[in-house]
Amino acid sequence: MIGKYVIIGNSAAALAATGSIRKYDHDGSMLLLNRETGPAYSRVALPYYVSGELTLEQLLIRQRADYATTDVELVENANVVRIDADGRQVELADGRRVGYEKLLIATGSVCAVPPIRGLETITPHYLWTLEDAKRMRTAAERARTAVVIGGGFIGMLIAEALRKLGIRLTIVEMAPQLLPQLLDAEGGALFLDAVKDEGVTVRLKSVVEAVAKVEGQTEVTLRGGETVAADMVAVAAGVRPDVSVVANGPCAINKGVLVNEHLETSCPGVYAAGDVAEVKDFLSADRTIHAIWPVAVDQGVVAGANMAGKRLAYPGSLGMNVVELFKLTLAEVGRFRESATDDVKLLGGSGSALYRKVVVDREGRLAGAMYLGDPNGVAEMGVLHGMIKRRAYWRELAQHRQARISYAYGIYAAARGV
Amino acid sequence: MKQIVVHQEKCTACRDCELACSFEHTGRFVPALSRIRVNDFYEEQFYLPMTCVHCADAPCATVCPTVAIQRQLDGQILVMEERCIGCKMCLLACPFGVMGFQPDEGVAQNCDLCGGDPQCVAFCVPKALEYADVETDATARQKMYAATVRQSLLVGH
């Protein structure tokens, strides 16, 4: 097999790249090497499949025919084991070789496996792939109790899905708060109340030492010796970039695959985008990985353009996330945990917001924001997001007695020459 | 394409557009459910109705993880409710803050132009809203609000 453009992956970054490549190169051959089978599904939607709110069909974001429409060949069960940068080809586990002119590594993340004694003796549930989701759904149909190890983003999505099925839950989290990547301490405390109100048991600052099968159940032992027994155990200890295709070279890696501002790796003609790529942070310019869907899409667009000869610079990755959990909508953008030189504009609760916060850097520019409250309040986070992206100043919102987060006020202020 | 054009200087913040929109889409008069929102700055006597401008390079459609936000043949950006999982990524992506969320259905919602007969325009007494052809150029469309504001400032202040 040979393709002018070869893309390893079949999710957010990979699909965005195919669209971007087609925009600049109408007929160059394109191959998508998909380790799984079937057309692309939305990873973001998997928890809704577990809870029974979506069918398998509804998870699909591409039909097989869609690939043909844009002249992209989807190669299934294509497990890339090695990249031969000198020979410009990749090697698959089954021995097949695929030649390329331009290659994109968009392998995403894999679930981290925490060091828990006995984990290999039980069947822990992860939630990352469609197969994971199918297995979890089957187990959840029979389970009455569950332990979720990890109270981060994915752990809480699993918890919410299982709770909707009426399963009694215990969440175990090492950090002193839930959702440490999404909320500051105060937001975490408010969220904890919402979770507890739903009858969920939460164990913070707790570490799982061991798991074992005991009388048809799984027994989870916490540090300190306390045990919790449950019908099923889900593990959500975070994700890490899937650098397996370049683990032994040839591209430079750190946590993820290192890329320049055109998202090209240290190997000429080889690009990386999405969770697997370690990129520049939009705000700090440090190297970072924001393993989220919209960032992966942005990077796929930029990488695809560069692959097709359109030089585009990636402005850097800006963290953002939003999720509705336990009847609360949570959203964050940028640096919502202030650094020593930042100023915090704590807007407190009002209207639809239970809690909101805006972080401003030493130059007075917006750097981050966080929100807890009703769903519609996320719209003002969109405005702040747009302002952070254009490095706007807080004073554009705060000229008058009370700061109003509104695009309308921003342009009024701009027109007045504030 | 035809869309809602705002003549900011004529808006009196009466909010009939919000009621008309809510009633058209839900059968109830609930301003919070409206897809058009009047931004009011009473101290400045500055009122600006805002709704979806159907951006050519629509960030809401780009970020949607379920391909639920799609451009129609006429250029309109529409939320396919049956595909929407209610993740709200589009609300977080919209720099205008005009993507909304319908809490009863649990889906995102934007201006659907009432299928070609926008009720906010029909009920706008001071004629601050107009249903008219606008430039299809992305930048021009996205600068629409800014332009109307600058114009009104020149006229009114």
Coordinates of C-alpha atoms in Angstrom, one line a residue:
Chain A
M1 CA 0.0 0.0 0.0
I2 CA 1.1 3.5 -0.6
G3 CA -0.5 6.9 0.0
K4 CA 0.6 10.5 -0.6
Y5 CA -0.9 11.2 2.8
V6 CA -0.9 8.5 5.5
I7 CA -2.7 9.2 8.8
I8 CA -2.4 7.0 11.8
G9 CA -5.6 7.4 13.7
N10 CA -9.3 7.8 13.1
S11 CA -10.6 10.3 15.6
A12 CA -10.8 14.1 16.1
A13 CA -7.3 15.1 14.9
A14 CA -7.1 12.5 12.1
L15 CA -10.5 13.4 10.7
A16 CA -9.9 17.1 10.9
A17 CA -6.6 16.6 9.1
T18 CA -8.3 14.7 6.2
G19 CA -10.7 17.6 5.7
S20 CA -7.9 20.1 5.9
I21 CA -5.7 18.2 3.4
R22 CA -8.6 17.9 1.0
K23 CA -9.1 21.7 1.1
Y24 CA -5.6 22.3 -0.3
D25 CA -5.0 19.1 -2.3
H26 CA -8.0 17.8 -4.2
D27 CA -6.7 14.5 -5.5
G28 CA -3.7 13.4 -3.5
S29 CA -4.3 9.9 -2.2
M30 CA -5.1 9.6 1.5
L31 CA -5.0 6.5 3.8
L32 CA -6.3 6.4 7.3
L33 CA -4.8 3.6 9.3
N34 CA -7.3 2.7 12.0
R35 CA -6.2 0.3 14.7
E36 CA -9.9 -0.5 15.5
T37 CA -12.6 -1.7 13.1
G38 CA -15.4 0.4 11.7
P39 CA -15.9 4.0 10.9
A40 CA -15.2 6.8 13.4
Y41 CA -17.2 7.2 16.6
S42 CA -17.3 10.0 19.1
R43 CA -15.3 9.1 22.2
V44 CA -16.9 12.1 23.9
A45 CA -20.3 10.3 23.5
L46 CA -19.2 6.9 25.0
P47 CA -20.6 7.6 28.5
Y48 CA -24.0 8.2 27.0
Y49 CA -23.8 4.8 25.4
V50 CA -23.0 3.2 28.7
S51 CA -25.9 4.9 30.4
G52 CA -28.2 3.7 27.6
E53 CA -29.0 7.2 26.3
L54 CA -27.4 6.6 22.9
T55 CA -27.3 3.6 20.6
L56 CA -24.2 2.3 18.8
E57 CA -25.5 3.9 15.6
Q58 CA -25.8 7.3 17.3
L59 CA -22.1 7.2 18.4
L60 CA -20.9 7.2 14.8
I61 CA -19.6 10.5 13.5
R62 CA -18.8 9.1 10.0
Q63 CA -20.5 6.5 7.9
R64 CA -18.3 4.3 5.7
A65 CA -19.6 6.1 2.6
D66 CA -18.3 9.4 4.0
Y67 CA -14.7 8.3 3.6
A68 CA -15.3 7.5 -0.1
T69 CA -17.0 10.9 -0.6
T70 CA -13.8 12.7 0.3
D71 CA -11.6 10.1 -1.3
V72 CA -10.1 8.8 1.9
E73 CA -9.3 5.1 2.1
L74 CA -10.0 3.7 5.6
V75 CA -7.7 0.8 6.5
E76 CA -9.1 -1.1 9.4
N77 CA -7.3 -3.3 12.0
A78 CA -4.1 -1.5 11.0
N79 CA -1.9 -1.6 14.0
V80 CA 1.2 0.4 13.3
V81 CA 4.3 -0.9 15.1
R82 CA 7.1 1.1 13.6
I83 CA 7.9 4.1 11.4
D84 CA 10.7 3.9 9.0
A85 CA 11.4 7.6 8.4
D86 CA 14.4 7.0 6.0
G87 CA 12.4 4.6 3.8
R88 CA 9.2 6.8 4.3
Q89 CA 7.0 3.8 5.2
V90 CA 5.2 2.5 8.3
E91 CA 5.1 -1.1 9.3
L92 CA 1.9 -2.8 10.6
A93 CA 1.7 -5.6 13.1
D94 CA 0.6 -8.1 10.4
G95 CA 3.7 -7.3 8.3
R96 CA 2.1 -5.0 5.8
R97 CA 4.0 -1.9 4.9
V98 CA 2.5 1.4 3.9
G99 CA 4.5 4.0 2.0
Y100 CA 3.9 7.7 2.5
E101 CA 5.1 11.1 1.4
K102 CA 3.6 12.9 4.4
L103 CA 2.7 11.1 7.6
L104 CA 0.5 12.2 10.5
I105 CA 0.7 10.6 13.9
A106 CA -2.7 11.0 15.4
T107 CA -2.8 8.0 17.7
G108 CA -4.4 9.9 20.6
S109 CA -4.1 8.7 24.2
V110 CA -4.3 5.4 26.1
C111 CA -5.6 4.9 29.6
A112 CA -3.0 5.0 32.3
V113 CA -2.9 1.8 34.4
P114 CA -2.4 2.7 38.0
P115 CA 0.0 0.6 40.2
I116 CA -2.7 -1.4 42.1
R117 CA -1.9 -4.8 43.5
G118 CA -4.1 -7.5 41.9
L119 CA -5.4 -5.3 39.1
E120 CA -4.5 -8.1 36.6
T121 CA -6.5 -10.6 38.5
I122 CA -9.8 -8.8 38.1
T123 CA -11.5 -7.4 35.0
P124 CA -11.3 -3.6 35.6
H125 CA -13.4 -1.4 33.4
Y126 CA -11.8 1.4 31.5
L127 CA -13.7 3.8 29.3
W128 CA -11.7 4.9 26.3
T129 CA -12.6 2.8 23.3
L130 CA -15.9 1.6 21.9
E131 CA -15.1 -1.9 23.0
D132 CA -14.5 -0.6 26.5
A133 CA -17.9 1.0 26.4
K134 CA -19.6 -2.1 25.2
R135 CA -18.0 -4.1 28.0
M136 CA -18.9 -1.6 30.6
R137 CA -22.5 -1.4 29.5
T138 CA -22.9 -5.2 29.7
A139 CA -21.3 -5.3 33.2
A140 CA -23.4 -2.4 34.3
E141 CA -26.6 -4.2 33.4
R142 CA -25.9 -6.8 36.0
A143 CA -24.2 -4.6 38.7
R144 CA -25.9 -3.1 41.7
T145 CA -22.7 -1.6 43.2
A146 CA -19.6 -0.1 41.7
V147 CA -16.3 1.5 42.8
V148 CA -14.8 4.1 40.5
I149 CA -11.1 4.6 41.0
G150 CA -10.3 8.1 40.0
G151 CA -12.5 11.2 40.4
G152 CA -11.1 13.1 37.4
F153 CA -12.9 14.0 34.2
I154 CA -13.4 10.4 32.9
G155 CA -14.0 9.0 36.3
M156 CA -16.8 11.4 36.9
L157 CA -18.4 10.7 33.5
I158 CA -18.3 7.0 34.3
A159 CA -19.8 7.7 37.7
E160 CA -22.6 9.8 36.2
A161 CA -23.4 7.1 33.6
L162 CA -23.5 4.3 36.2
R163 CA -25.6 6.5 38.6
K164 CA -28.2 7.0 35.8
L165 CA -28.5 3.2 35.8
G166 CA -29.3 3.1 39.5
I167 CA -25.9 1.7 40.5
R168 CA -24.7 2.5 44.1
L169 CA -21.3 4.2 43.8
T170 CA -18.1 4.8 45.7
I171 CA -15.6 7.1 44.1
V172 CA -12.0 7.0 45.3
E173 CA -9.8 10.0 44.4
M174 CA -6.2 10.6 45.5
A175 CA -6.4 14.4 45.3
P176 CA -8.2 16.5 48.1
Q177 CA -10.9 17.4 45.6
L178 CA -12.9 15.9 42.7
L179 CA -12.1 17.0 39.1
P180 CA -8.7 18.5 40.0
Q181 CA -8.0 19.3 36.3
L182 CA -11.3 21.1 35.8
L183 CA -12.0 23.0 39.1
D184 CA -10.1 25.0 41.7
A185 CA -10.5 24.1 45.4
E186 CA -13.6 26.2 45.9
G187 CA -15.3 24.9 42.8
G188 CA -14.3 21.4 43.8
A189 CA -16.0 21.8 47.2
L190 CA -19.3 23.0 45.6
F191 CA -19.2 20.1 43.1
L192 CA -18.5 17.6 45.9
D193 CA -21.8 18.8 47.6
A194 CA -23.7 18.2 44.4
V195 CA -22.3 14.7 44.1
K196 CA -23.0 13.8 47.7
D197 CA -26.5 15.1 47.3
E198 CA -27.1 12.3 44.8
G199 CA -26.2 9.7 47.4
V200 CA -22.7 8.9 46.0
T201 CA -20.0 8.0 48.5
V202 CA -16.8 9.9 47.8
R203 CA -13.4 9.1 49.3
L204 CA -10.9 11.9 48.8
K205 CA -7.2 11.8 49.6
S206 CA -7.6 8.0 49.3
V207 CA -5.3 5.6 47.5
V208 CA -6.4 2.1 46.3
E209 CA -3.7 -0.3 47.3
A210 CA -5.1 -3.6 46.1
V211 CA -8.1 -5.3 44.4
A212 CA -9.1 -8.9 44.6
K213 CA -12.0 -11.2 43.6
V214 CA -14.0 -12.2 46.7
E215 CA -17.2 -14.3 46.4
G216 CA -18.3 -13.0 43.0
Q217 CA -17.6 -9.4 43.9
T218 CA -14.4 -7.3 43.8
E219 CA -12.9 -6.2 47.0
V220 CA -11.1 -2.9 46.9
T221 CA -8.5 -2.2 49.7
L222 CA -7.6 1.4 50.5
R223 CA -4.4 2.5 52.0
G224 CA -5.0 2.2 55.7
G225 CA -6.7 -1.2 55.3
E226 CA -10.3 -0.3 54.8
T227 CA -12.1 -2.4 52.2
V228 CA -15.1 -1.7 49.9
A229 CA -16.8 -4.5 48.0
A230 CA -18.6 -3.9 44.7
D231 CA -20.0 -5.8 41.7
M232 CA -17.8 -3.9 39.3
V233 CA -14.7 -1.7 39.4
A234 CA -14.0 1.1 36.9
V235 CA -10.5 2.6 36.6
A236 CA -10.0 6.2 35.4
A237 CA -6.5 7.1 36.4
G238 CA -6.0 9.5 33.5
V239 CA -4.7 9.1 30.0
R240 CA -1.2 9.4 28.5
P241 CA -0.2 10.0 24.9
D242 CA 0.0 6.8 22.8
V243 CA 3.5 7.2 21.6
S244 CA 3.9 3.5 20.9
V245 CA 4.5 3.9 17.2
V246 CA 7.6 6.0 17.9
A247 CA 8.6 4.5 21.2
N248 CA 11.9 3.2 19.7
G249 CA 12.4 6.2 17.4
P250 CA 12.7 7.8 15.0
C251 CA 10.9 10.9 16.2
A252 CA 11.9 12.9 19.3
I253 CA 9.5 12.4 22.2
N254 CA 9.1 13.7 25.7
K255 CA 5.7 12.9 27.2
G256 CA 4.2 13.2 23.8
V257 CA 5.7 13.5 20.3
L258 CA 7.5 16.8 20.1
V259 CA 6.5 19.1 17.2
N260 CA 7.4 22.5 15.9
E261 CA 5.0 25.4 15.2
H262 CA 3.9 23.7 12.0
L263 CA 3.2 20.5 14.0
E264 CA 6.0 18.7 12.2
T265 CA 8.1 16.2 14.3
S266 CA 11.9 15.9 14.3
C267 CA 11.5 13.6 11.3
P268 CA 10.9 15.6 8.0
G269 CA 7.5 14.8 6.5
V270 CA 6.2 13.3 9.7
Y271 CA 3.6 15.4 11.7
A272 CA 1.7 14.8 14.9
A273 CA -1.6 16.2 16.1
G274 CA -4.1 15.6 18.9
D275 CA -3.5 14.0 22.3
V276 CA -0.3 12.4 21.2
A277 CA 1.4 15.7 20.3
E278 CA 3.3 17.8 22.8
V279 CA 2.8 21.4 21.7
K280 CA 3.3 24.9 22.8
D281 CA 0.9 26.3 25.4
F282 CA -1.0 29.3 24.0
L283 CA -0.5 31.3 27.3
S284 CA 2.8 30.2 28.7
A285 CA 4.6 29.0 25.6
D286 CA 5.7 26.0 27.7
R287 CA 5.4 22.5 26.2
T288 CA 2.0 21.0 27.1
I289 CA -0.6 18.5 26.1
H290 CA -4.3 19.3 26.4
A291 CA -5.9 16.0 25.7
I292 CA -9.3 17.4 24.6
W293 CA -11.4 17.1 21.5
P294 CA -11.5 20.7 20.3
V295 CA -7.7 21.1 20.7
A296 CA -7.2 17.9 18.7
V297 CA -9.5 19.2 15.9
D298 CA -7.5 22.5 15.8
Q299 CA -4.2 20.7 15.5
G300 CA -5.6 18.3 12.9
V301 CA -6.6 21.3 10.8
V302 CA -3.2 22.9 11.1
A303 CA -1.2 19.7 10.6
G304 CA -3.3 18.7 7.6
A305 CA -2.7 22.1 6.0
N306 CA 1.0 22.0 6.4
M307 CA 1.1 18.4 5.1
A308 CA -0.7 19.7 1.9
G309 CA 1.8 22.5 1.5
K310 CA -0.1 25.3 3.1
R311 CA 2.2 26.8 5.7
L312 CA 0.1 27.4 8.8
A313 CA 1.5 28.2 12.3
Y314 CA -0.2 26.7 15.3
P315 CA -0.9 29.5 17.8
G316 CA -0.6 27.1 20.8
S317 CA -2.9 25.0 22.8
L318 CA -5.5 26.5 25.1
G319 CA -7.1 24.2 27.6
M320 CA -10.9 24.3 27.8
N321 CA -13.5 21.9 28.9
V322 CA -17.2 21.7 29.8
V323 CA -19.2 19.0 31.2
E324 CA -22.6 18.6 32.9
L325 CA -22.3 16.3 35.9
F326 CA -24.7 15.6 38.8
K327 CA -27.0 18.4 37.7
L328 CA -24.3 21.0 37.6
T329 CA -22.6 22.4 34.5
L330 CA -18.8 23.0 34.9
A331 CA -16.6 24.8 32.5
E332 CA -13.1 26.1 32.4
V333 CA -10.8 27.9 29.9
G334 CA -7.1 28.6 30.1
R335 CA -5.3 29.2 33.4
F336 CA -8.2 29.0 35.9
R337 CA -5.8 28.3 38.7
E338 CA -4.0 31.6 39.2
S339 CA -0.2 31.9 39.4
A340 CA 1.5 34.1 41.9
T341 CA 1.6 37.1 39.5
D342 CA -2.1 36.8 38.4
D343 CA -5.0 38.8 39.7
V344 CA -8.3 37.0 40.4
K345 CA -11.5 38.6 39.6
L346 CA -13.9 36.5 41.6
L347 CA -17.3 37.2 40.3
G348 CA -19.0 34.9 42.8
G349 CA -22.5 33.5 42.2
S350 CA -25.2 35.4 40.4
G351 CA -28.0 34.6 38.1
S352 CA -27.2 31.3 36.4
A353 CA -23.8 31.0 38.1
L354 CA -23.2 29.2 41.4
Y355 CA -19.6 30.2 41.2
R356 CA -17.4 31.9 38.6
K357 CA -14.0 33.2 38.4
V358 CA -11.8 35.1 36.0
V359 CA -8.0 35.1 36.1
V360 CA -6.1 38.1 34.8
D361 CA -2.4 38.2 34.2
R362 CA 0.0 40.9 35.4
E363 CA -0.5 42.9 32.2
G364 CA -4.3 42.9 32.8
R365 CA -5.1 40.4 30.0
L366 CA -7.6 37.6 30.5
A367 CA -5.8 34.3 31.1
G368 CA -8.4 31.9 32.4
A369 CA -11.9 31.4 33.7
M370 CA -14.0 28.9 35.5
Y371 CA -17.8 28.4 35.9
L372 CA -20.2 26.3 37.8
G373 CA -23.9 26.7 37.4
D374 CA -26.7 26.3 34.8
P375 CA -26.0 25.2 31.3
N376 CA -26.8 28.6 29.7
G377 CA -24.1 30.3 31.6
V378 CA -21.5 28.5 29.5
A379 CA -22.3 31.1 26.8
E380 CA -20.5 33.8 28.7
M381 CA -17.5 31.4 29.1
G382 CA -17.6 31.3 25.3
V383 CA -17.2 35.1 25.2
L384 CA -14.3 34.9 27.7
H385 CA -12.7 32.1 25.7
G386 CA -12.8 34.3 22.6
M387 CA -11.3 37.2 24.5
I388 CA -8.5 35.0 25.9
K389 CA -7.7 33.8 22.4
R390 CA -7.3 37.4 21.2
R391 CA -5.4 38.4 24.4
A392 CA -8.1 40.9 25.4
Y393 CA -7.8 43.0 28.6
W394 CA -10.0 42.7 31.6
R395 CA -10.8 46.4 31.5
E396 CA -12.8 45.8 28.3
L397 CA -15.3 44.2 30.6
A398 CA -14.8 46.2 33.7
Q399 CA -15.0 49.8 32.7
H400 CA -18.1 50.5 34.6
R401 CA -19.4 49.8 38.1
Q402 CA -20.0 46.2 37.5
A403 CA -18.2 43.9 35.1
R404 CA -20.5 42.4 32.5
I405 CA -19.3 39.4 30.5
S406 CA -20.8 40.2 27.1
Y407 CA -19.5 40.3 23.6
A408 CA -21.8 43.3 23.1
Y409 CA -20.0 45.3 25.8
G410 CA -16.6 44.2 24.4
I411 CA -17.4 45.8 21.0
Y412 CA -19.0 48.8 22.6
A413 CA -15.8 49.3 24.6
A414 CA -13.7 48.8 21.5
A415 CA -15.7 51.3 19.6
R416 CA -15.3 53.8 22.4
G417 CA -11.6 53.2 22.3
V418 CA -11.3 51.9 25.8
Chain B
M1 CA -27.9 34.3 2.6
K2 CA -30.7 36.1 4.4
Q3 CA -30.3 36.4 8.1
I4 CA -31.2 38.7 11.0
V5 CA -29.6 42.1 10.6
V6 CA -29.4 44.3 13.6
H7 CA -29.8 48.1 13.5
Q8 CA -28.5 48.7 17.0
E9 CA -29.4 52.4 17.1
K10 CA -33.1 51.6 16.8
C11 CA -33.3 49.0 19.6
T12 CA -35.2 50.2 22.7
A13 CA -34.7 47.0 24.7
C14 CA -38.4 46.3 24.7
R15 CA -37.5 42.5 24.4
D16 CA -40.5 41.7 22.3
C17 CA -38.1 39.8 20.1
E18 CA -37.2 37.5 23.0
L19 CA -40.9 36.8 23.7
A20 CA -41.7 36.2 20.0
C21 CA -38.7 33.8 19.7
S22 CA -39.6 31.9 22.8
F23 CA -43.3 31.5 21.8
E24 CA -42.5 30.4 18.3
H25 CA -40.2 27.7 19.5
T26 CA -41.7 26.5 22.7
G27 CA -45.3 27.8 22.8
R28 CA -44.4 29.7 26.0
F29 CA -43.4 33.3 26.8
V30 CA -40.1 32.6 28.5
P31 CA -37.3 35.1 27.6
A32 CA -34.7 32.7 29.0
L33 CA -35.6 30.2 26.2
S34 CA -35.2 32.8 23.5
R35 CA -32.5 32.3 20.8
I36 CA -32.1 36.1 20.5
R37 CA -30.9 38.1 23.4
V38 CA -31.0 41.8 24.0
N39 CA -27.8 43.0 25.7
D40 CA -28.6 46.0 27.8
F41 CA -26.3 48.5 29.2
Y42 CA -28.7 51.0 30.8
E43 CA -26.1 53.4 32.1
E44 CA -24.7 53.8 28.7
Q45 CA -28.2 53.6 27.1
F46 CA -26.8 51.0 24.8
Y47 CA -28.9 48.1 23.7
L48 CA -27.8 45.4 21.3
P49 CA -29.9 42.3 20.3
M50 CA -27.6 39.4 19.5
T51 CA -28.3 36.1 17.9
C52 CA -26.4 33.5 15.7
V53 CA -24.6 35.1 12.7
H54 CA -24.1 31.7 11.0
C55 CA -20.3 32.3 10.7
A56 CA -18.7 31.0 7.6
D57 CA -15.9 29.5 9.7
A58 CA -18.2 28.4 12.5
P59 CA -16.3 27.4 15.6
C60 CA -19.4 25.7 17.1
A61 CA -19.6 23.3 14.1
T62 CA -15.8 22.7 14.2
V63 CA -15.7 21.6 17.9
C64 CA -18.9 19.6 17.9
P65 CA -17.8 16.0 18.8
T66 CA -20.9 14.4 17.3
V67 CA -21.2 16.3 14.0
A68 CA -24.5 17.6 15.3
I69 CA -23.9 21.2 14.1
Q70 CA -24.0 21.3 10.3
R71 CA -24.2 24.0 7.6
Q72 CA -27.3 23.8 5.5
L73 CA -27.2 24.3 1.7
D74 CA -28.4 27.9 2.1
G75 CA -25.5 28.7 4.5
Q76 CA -27.4 28.4 7.7
I77 CA -25.7 26.8 10.7
L78 CA -28.2 24.4 12.4
V79 CA -28.1 22.1 15.4
M80 CA -29.4 18.6 14.6
E81 CA -31.2 17.9 17.8
E82 CA -31.2 14.1 17.3
R83 CA -27.4 14.1 17.1
C84 CA -26.7 16.5 19.9
I85 CA -25.6 15.0 23.2
G86 CA -25.8 18.2 25.1
C87 CA -22.0 18.4 25.8
K88 CA -22.1 22.3 25.5
M89 CA -18.7 22.4 23.8
C90 CA -20.3 24.7 21.2
L91 CA -21.4 27.2 23.9
L92 CA -17.8 27.3 25.1
A93 CA -16.6 27.8 21.5
C94 CA -18.9 30.6 20.4
P95 CA -17.0 33.9 20.9
F96 CA -20.3 35.9 20.5
G97 CA -22.0 34.0 23.4
V98 CA -25.0 33.3 21.2
M99 CA -25.2 29.5 21.3
G100 CA -27.9 28.6 23.7
F101 CA -29.0 25.5 25.6
Q102 CA -32.5 24.1 25.8
P103 CA -32.6 22.6 29.3
D104 CA -35.8 20.5 28.8
E105 CA -34.5 18.8 25.7
G106 CA -30.9 18.8 26.8
V107 CA -29.7 20.1 23.5
A108 CA -27.9 23.1 22.1
Q109 CA -29.9 25.6 20.2
N110 CA -29.1 28.5 17.8
C111 CA -31.2 30.8 15.6
D112 CA -33.0 28.7 13.0
L113 CA -34.4 31.8 11.2
C114 CA -37.9 30.3 11.9
G115 CA -37.6 28.5 8.6
G116 CA -37.5 31.8 6.7
D117 CA -40.0 33.8 8.6
P118 CA -38.2 35.0 11.7
Q119 CA -40.7 36.0 14.4
C120 CA -38.3 38.3 16.2
V121 CA -38.2 40.5 13.1
A122 CA -42.0 40.3 12.6
F123 CA -42.6 41.6 16.2
C124 CA -39.8 44.2 16.3
V125 CA -41.8 47.4 16.5
P126 CA -38.9 49.9 16.2
K127 CA -37.6 47.9 13.2
A128 CA -34.2 47.3 14.8
L129 CA -34.3 43.8 13.4
E130 CA -34.4 43.1 9.7
Y131 CA -34.4 39.9 7.7
A132 CA -32.2 40.7 4.8
D133 CA -29.4 39.5 2.6
V134 CA -26.0 40.0 4.1
E135 CA -22.5 39.6 2.6
T136 CA -21.6 36.0 2.6
D137 CA -17.9 36.9 3.3
A138 CA -17.1 35.5 6.7
T139 CA -15.2 38.4 8.0
A140 CA -17.7 40.9 6.9
R141 CA -20.5 38.9 8.6
Q142 CA -18.6 38.4 11.8
K143 CA -17.8 42.1 11.9
M144 CA -21.4 43.0 11.5
Y145 CA -22.1 43.7 15.1
A146 CA -19.0 45.8 15.5
A147 CA -19.8 47.8 12.5
T148 CA -23.4 48.5 13.5
V149 CA -22.1 49.6 16.9
R150 CA -19.5 52.0 15.5
Q151 CA -22.0 53.5 13.2
S152 CA -24.5 54.1 15.9
L153 CA -21.8 55.7 18.1
L154 CA -20.9 58.1 15.3
V155 CA -24.6 59.0 14.8
G156 CA -25.7 59.1 18.4
H157 CA -22.9 60.5 20.5

